[in-house]
Amino acid sequence: MTLIRKLRLVAPAAIAALIALTTTPSMAQQQAKPNIILIVSDDTGYGDLGPYGGGAGRGMPTPNIDKLAAEGMTLYTFYAQPSCTPGRAAIQTGRIPNRSGMTTVAFQGQGGGLPAEEWTLASVLKKGGYKTFFSGKWHLGESDYALPNAQGYDEMKYAGLYHLNAYTYADTTWFPDMDPELRTMFQKVTRGALSANAGEKAREEFKINGQYVDTPVIDGKPGVVGIPFFDGYVEKASIDYLDRNGKGNTPFFMNINFMKVHQPNMPHPDYVGKSMSKSKYADSVVELDARIGRIMDKVRELGLDKNTLVFYTTDNGAWQDVYPDAGYTPLRGTKGTVREGGNRVPAIAWMPGRIPAGSKSHELCGGLDLMATFANLGGVPLPTADRANKPIVFDSIDMAPVLFSTTGKSTRKSWFYFTENELSPGAARVGNYKAVFNLRGDNGAQTGGLAVDSNLGWKGAEAYVATVPQVFDLWADPQERYDIFMNNFTERTWSLVTINAAVKELMQSYVKYPPRKLQSETYTGPITISQYERFQHIRDALAKQGFSMPMPNGD
């Protein structure tokens, strides 16, 4: 009698027992959906951290991030968007920000935010049975429909709605010259740390200000927590969530967002003077590293390293305009420009047993790609319609071949760079060649150096070249110093054939999938008399809405 015939005669229960005996625990863990932890810091420069040549070499050791990289993969060609809100919108939605309308951020009190129709990492992973958690900086609007607990997150704990500067506006010690009526307005509309479960009305846990104060509760009511202490609450909430959910059978997704190291950098008292250079920025980087380290310690303690992907990155390139209280990049340009310094960011992926320890990748990837990657891990196909059942397109490409495959090749061939109001990209990369059309910020970095004045950089005027852009070979010249479109030692005019084709394909996608309206005000230049006379829609807009020039938001 053959083995197959013998097995057919065995009772089904016995077969089940045999399978159970021959399936090792590690096999079972690999078959289960992994937990996913996404850690995002703020304004962290490409050259700030140890794995990128920073750390101790810049007077601010990052041993925990160094360990994360040593046990996982360091990504060297990973892109964000050029400022906070579009960077975070791209991460959450897997779509370039002008599709969702999240190209900049409104001031507090203006409402708005991430449209309810958009999918987020959390709402997609929930379709795969994941529990979802959010803590820290949101920066994607303040209307109820735009908050994390309305955007797929089961739990929202200590969500901060704005960039750090916003919490200082109503403070007399920061801005004693502010008009009292304006100060009263900011005090009224600025919301502090918010918490709630999905479907609940968000409650304010405490106000946030720019002082060294830590009084979350005053007389049984919400108190005030200063900027130096806020990230401690994010860390505490995250570790508490791990303790509550780390030993369950349901996979979870955590999105942990530290405010460090956005300026004003005010390190927690425990970290003041703890960096080698003892600057506020360096101390804040040391604090960020320590908080990431404690989260990772808890992950290991709970045995979650068996089946958890941890991904660390930041929202945009270094904000050098506020040097020395700012990030560092060896690349040209700053936050807010389409240069590499404003867009190329640190990223580290960690998943023992799946991602080889100490691995490095120079494949082209970006924050947009987290959506397709996480959806793949969660066994969820990307939706073809938005949450209002209208057709939707994603700009996300699965990074699994880079993270887990022995070939390590990315299927992404292009990257588009945008500033706040651009529909066509200000720069585009295909392969290793990059064409730059928007020269914004060049007055602060004429030769790729770091001579950035506080009045230049990303606050400089947009300056577009016509049909002939600057072209750079980012392999030979990552600092974008040598324009090789056409000169006497080389010429790469042919590179525009593929770059123009990629831009054309992008622009055609707007016809099939129209962008949503901008979700916040932004100044897009003057309305001229000629325009007023020529275009009826401008006259109509002025008649209905008037004209306003919103304050620069520092996002």
Short mmCIF file of C-alpha atoms in Angstrom, two decimals, residues 52-253:
data_model
loop_
_atom_site.label_atom_id
_atom_site.label_comp_id
_atom_site.label_asym_id
_atom_site.label_seq_id
_atom_site.Cartn_x
_atom_site.Cartn_y
_atom_site.Cartn_z
CA TYR A 52 24.27 58.33 7.32
CA GLY A 53 27.61 59.60 8.56
CA GLY A 54 26.17 61.74 11.36
CA GLY A 55 25.63 60.69 14.97
CA ALA A 56 28.79 60.88 17.02
CA GLY A 57 30.63 62.37 14.07
CA ARG A 58 28.40 65.43 14.41
CA GLY A 59 28.48 65.61 18.18
CA MET A 60 25.20 63.77 18.78
CA PRO A 61 25.48 59.97 19.13
CA THR A 62 22.50 57.89 17.92
CA PRO A 63 23.28 54.40 19.28
CA ASN A 64 19.69 53.13 19.13
CA ILE A 65 19.15 54.18 15.53
CA ASP A 66 22.59 52.78 14.72
CA LYS A 67 21.49 49.44 16.23
CA LEU A 68 18.25 49.52 14.24
CA ALA A 69 20.28 49.92 11.06
CA ALA A 70 22.80 47.24 12.08
CA GLU A 71 19.94 44.77 12.57
CA GLY A 72 17.99 45.89 9.49
CA MET A 73 18.31 47.75 6.20
CA THR A 74 19.46 51.32 5.59
CA LEU A 75 17.89 52.96 2.54
CA TYR A 76 20.08 55.60 0.91
CA THR A 77 17.84 56.75 -1.97
CA PHE A 78 14.58 57.24 -0.10
CA TYR A 79 12.45 60.29 -0.83
CA ALA A 80 9.89 62.28 1.11
CA GLN A 81 8.07 65.47 0.08
CA PRO A 82 9.62 68.91 0.64
CA SER A 83 7.69 69.96 3.76
CA CYS A 84 5.72 68.56 6.68
CA THR A 85 2.08 68.38 5.60
CA PRO A 86 2.65 67.07 2.05
CA GLY A 87 5.24 64.64 3.42
CA ARG A 88 2.84 63.20 5.95
CA ALA A 89 -0.06 63.18 3.49
CA ALA A 90 2.04 61.21 1.01
CA ILE A 91 2.96 58.68 3.69
CA GLN A 92 -0.62 58.26 4.87
CA THR A 93 -2.30 58.08 1.46
CA GLY A 94 0.29 56.66 -0.93
CA ARG A 95 -0.60 59.52 -3.29
CA ILE A 96 1.34 62.60 -4.38
CA PRO A 97 0.00 65.48 -2.26
CA ASN A 98 -1.59 67.48 -5.06
CA ARG A 99 -4.01 64.58 -5.65
CA SER A 100 -5.40 64.88 -2.11
CA GLY A 101 -5.11 68.68 -1.95
CA MET A 102 -2.69 68.39 1.00
CA THR A 103 0.12 70.52 -0.37
CA THR A 104 0.48 72.85 2.62
CA VAL A 105 -1.20 73.37 5.98
CA ALA A 106 -3.78 75.78 7.28
CA PHE A 107 -3.34 77.90 10.38
CA GLN A 108 -5.15 76.73 13.45
CA GLY A 109 -8.74 77.84 13.37
CA GLN A 110 -9.08 77.55 9.60
CA GLY A 111 -10.41 73.98 9.77
CA GLY A 112 -10.10 71.58 6.87
CA GLY A 113 -7.62 68.79 6.44
CA LEU A 114 -7.20 65.36 4.90
CA PRO A 115 -10.38 64.71 2.88
CA ALA A 116 -12.68 62.05 4.28
CA GLU A 117 -12.67 60.34 0.88
CA GLU A 118 -8.96 59.49 1.08
CA TRP A 119 -7.66 56.08 2.11
CA THR A 120 -4.94 56.03 4.75
CA LEU A 121 -2.49 53.37 5.87
CA ALA A 122 -4.80 52.66 8.79
CA SER A 123 -8.09 52.46 6.87
CA VAL A 124 -6.51 50.12 4.30
CA LEU A 125 -4.92 47.85 6.92
CA LYS A 126 -8.19 47.66 8.83
CA LYS A 127 -9.58 45.89 5.76
CA GLY A 128 -6.96 43.22 6.50
CA GLY A 129 -8.08 42.79 10.11
CA TYR A 130 -5.49 45.05 11.74
CA LYS A 131 -5.92 47.01 14.94
CA THR A 132 -4.62 50.55 14.41
CA PHE A 133 -3.03 53.17 16.66
CA PHE A 134 -1.82 56.75 16.24
CA SER A 135 0.19 59.03 18.52
CA GLY A 136 2.08 62.30 18.04
CA LYS A 137 2.26 64.84 15.25
CA TRP A 138 -0.60 64.66 12.72
CA HIS A 139 -0.37 67.96 10.80
CA LEU A 140 -3.11 66.94 8.36
CA GLY A 141 -5.87 69.27 9.46
CA GLU A 142 -8.06 69.95 12.47
CA SER A 143 -11.64 69.32 11.31
CA ASP A 144 -13.24 66.28 12.93
CA TYR A 145 -13.36 64.34 9.65
CA ALA A 146 -9.61 64.89 9.19
CA LEU A 147 -8.45 63.58 12.58
CA PRO A 148 -6.70 60.20 12.92
CA ASN A 149 -9.66 58.56 14.70
CA ALA A 150 -11.83 59.45 11.69
CA GLN A 151 -9.21 58.27 9.22
CA GLY A 152 -8.97 54.58 10.13
CA TYR A 153 -7.19 54.68 13.49
CA ASP A 154 -8.95 52.74 16.26
CA GLU A 155 -7.03 54.62 18.93
CA MET A 156 -5.70 58.17 18.81
CA LYS A 157 -3.60 59.20 21.80
CA TYR A 158 -1.94 62.60 22.22
CA ALA A 159 -2.35 63.72 18.62
CA GLY A 160 -0.69 67.08 17.93
CA LEU A 161 -2.40 68.88 15.06
CA TYR A 162 0.25 71.44 14.13
CA HIS A 163 3.95 72.09 13.71
CA LEU A 164 5.66 73.05 16.95
CA ASN A 165 5.86 76.77 16.21
CA ALA A 166 2.07 76.99 16.20
CA TYR A 167 1.94 76.22 19.92
CA THR A 168 4.02 79.31 20.71
CA TYR A 169 1.83 81.89 18.95
CA ALA A 170 -0.35 82.76 21.94
CA ASP A 171 2.62 82.94 24.34
CA THR A 172 3.56 86.47 25.48
CA THR A 173 7.14 85.41 26.20
CA TRP A 174 7.58 84.32 22.60
CA PHE A 175 5.71 87.12 20.83
CA PRO A 176 5.20 90.05 23.20
CA ASP A 177 4.51 92.36 20.23
CA MET A 178 1.48 90.42 18.99
CA ASP A 179 -1.79 92.33 18.85
CA PRO A 180 -3.90 91.32 21.87
CA GLU A 181 -6.92 90.51 19.73
CA LEU A 182 -4.86 88.19 17.54
CA ARG A 183 -3.37 86.54 20.64
CA THR A 184 -6.86 85.97 22.02
CA MET A 185 -7.88 84.38 18.73
CA PHE A 186 -4.90 81.98 18.78
CA GLN A 187 -5.61 81.07 22.41
CA LYS A 188 -9.19 80.27 21.49
CA VAL A 189 -8.65 78.17 18.36
CA THR A 190 -5.40 76.31 19.10
CA ARG A 191 -6.22 72.76 20.15
CA GLY A 192 -3.83 70.82 22.34
CA ALA A 193 -3.09 67.07 22.51
CA LEU A 194 -6.18 65.14 21.39
CA SER A 195 -7.23 61.59 22.27
CA ALA A 196 -10.22 59.45 21.26
CA ASN A 197 -11.19 56.08 19.88
CA ALA A 198 -12.73 55.70 16.43
CA GLY A 199 -16.18 57.25 16.24
CA GLU A 200 -15.74 59.31 19.42
CA LYS A 201 -15.56 63.08 19.76
CA ALA A 202 -11.92 64.02 20.29
CA ARG A 203 -11.10 65.26 23.79
CA GLU A 204 -8.31 67.65 24.63
CA GLU A 205 -5.94 65.99 27.11
CA PHE A 206 -3.87 69.13 27.69
CA LYS A 207 -2.77 72.35 26.04
CA ILE A 208 0.71 72.59 24.52
CA ASN A 209 2.93 75.66 24.84
CA GLY A 210 6.55 76.70 24.40
CA GLN A 211 7.59 76.60 28.04
CA TYR A 212 9.39 74.17 30.31
CA VAL A 213 6.19 73.11 32.07
CA ASP A 214 4.71 69.64 32.60
CA THR A 215 1.29 69.89 34.22
CA PRO A 216 -1.10 67.72 32.15
CA VAL A 217 -3.81 67.98 34.79
CA ILE A 218 -4.64 71.10 36.84
CA ASP A 219 -7.41 70.89 39.44
CA GLY A 220 -8.82 67.80 37.75
CA LYS A 221 -9.03 69.52 34.38
CA PRO A 222 -6.78 69.45 31.29
CA GLY A 223 -3.59 71.35 32.04
CA VAL A 224 -0.56 72.46 30.04
CA VAL A 225 2.45 70.51 28.73
CA GLY A 226 5.39 72.33 27.19
CA ILE A 227 7.11 71.41 23.94
CA PRO A 228 10.08 69.83 25.76
CA PHE A 229 7.84 67.17 27.34
CA PHE A 230 5.43 66.32 24.52
CA ASP A 231 7.42 63.47 22.96
CA GLY A 232 7.60 61.78 26.36
CA TYR A 233 3.82 61.39 26.27
CA VAL A 234 3.99 59.95 22.74
CA GLU A 235 6.58 57.42 23.91
CA LYS A 236 4.52 56.50 26.98
CA ALA A 237 1.33 56.02 24.95
CA SER A 238 3.14 53.86 22.42
CA ILE A 239 4.72 51.60 25.04
CA ASP A 240 1.38 51.28 26.80
CA TYR A 241 -0.23 50.21 23.52
CA LEU A 242 2.48 47.60 22.99
CA ASP A 243 1.92 46.24 26.51
CA ARG A 244 -1.83 45.96 25.85
CA ASN A 245 -1.64 44.48 22.37
CA GLY A 246 1.77 42.88 22.02
CA LYS A 247 0.73 39.40 23.12
CA GLY A 248 -2.57 39.13 21.27
CA ASN A 249 -3.31 37.18 18.11
CA THR A 250 -4.62 40.16 16.13
CA PRO A 251 -2.03 41.99 14.02
CA PHE A 252 -1.63 45.69 14.78
CA PHE A 253 -0.40 48.78 12.99
#
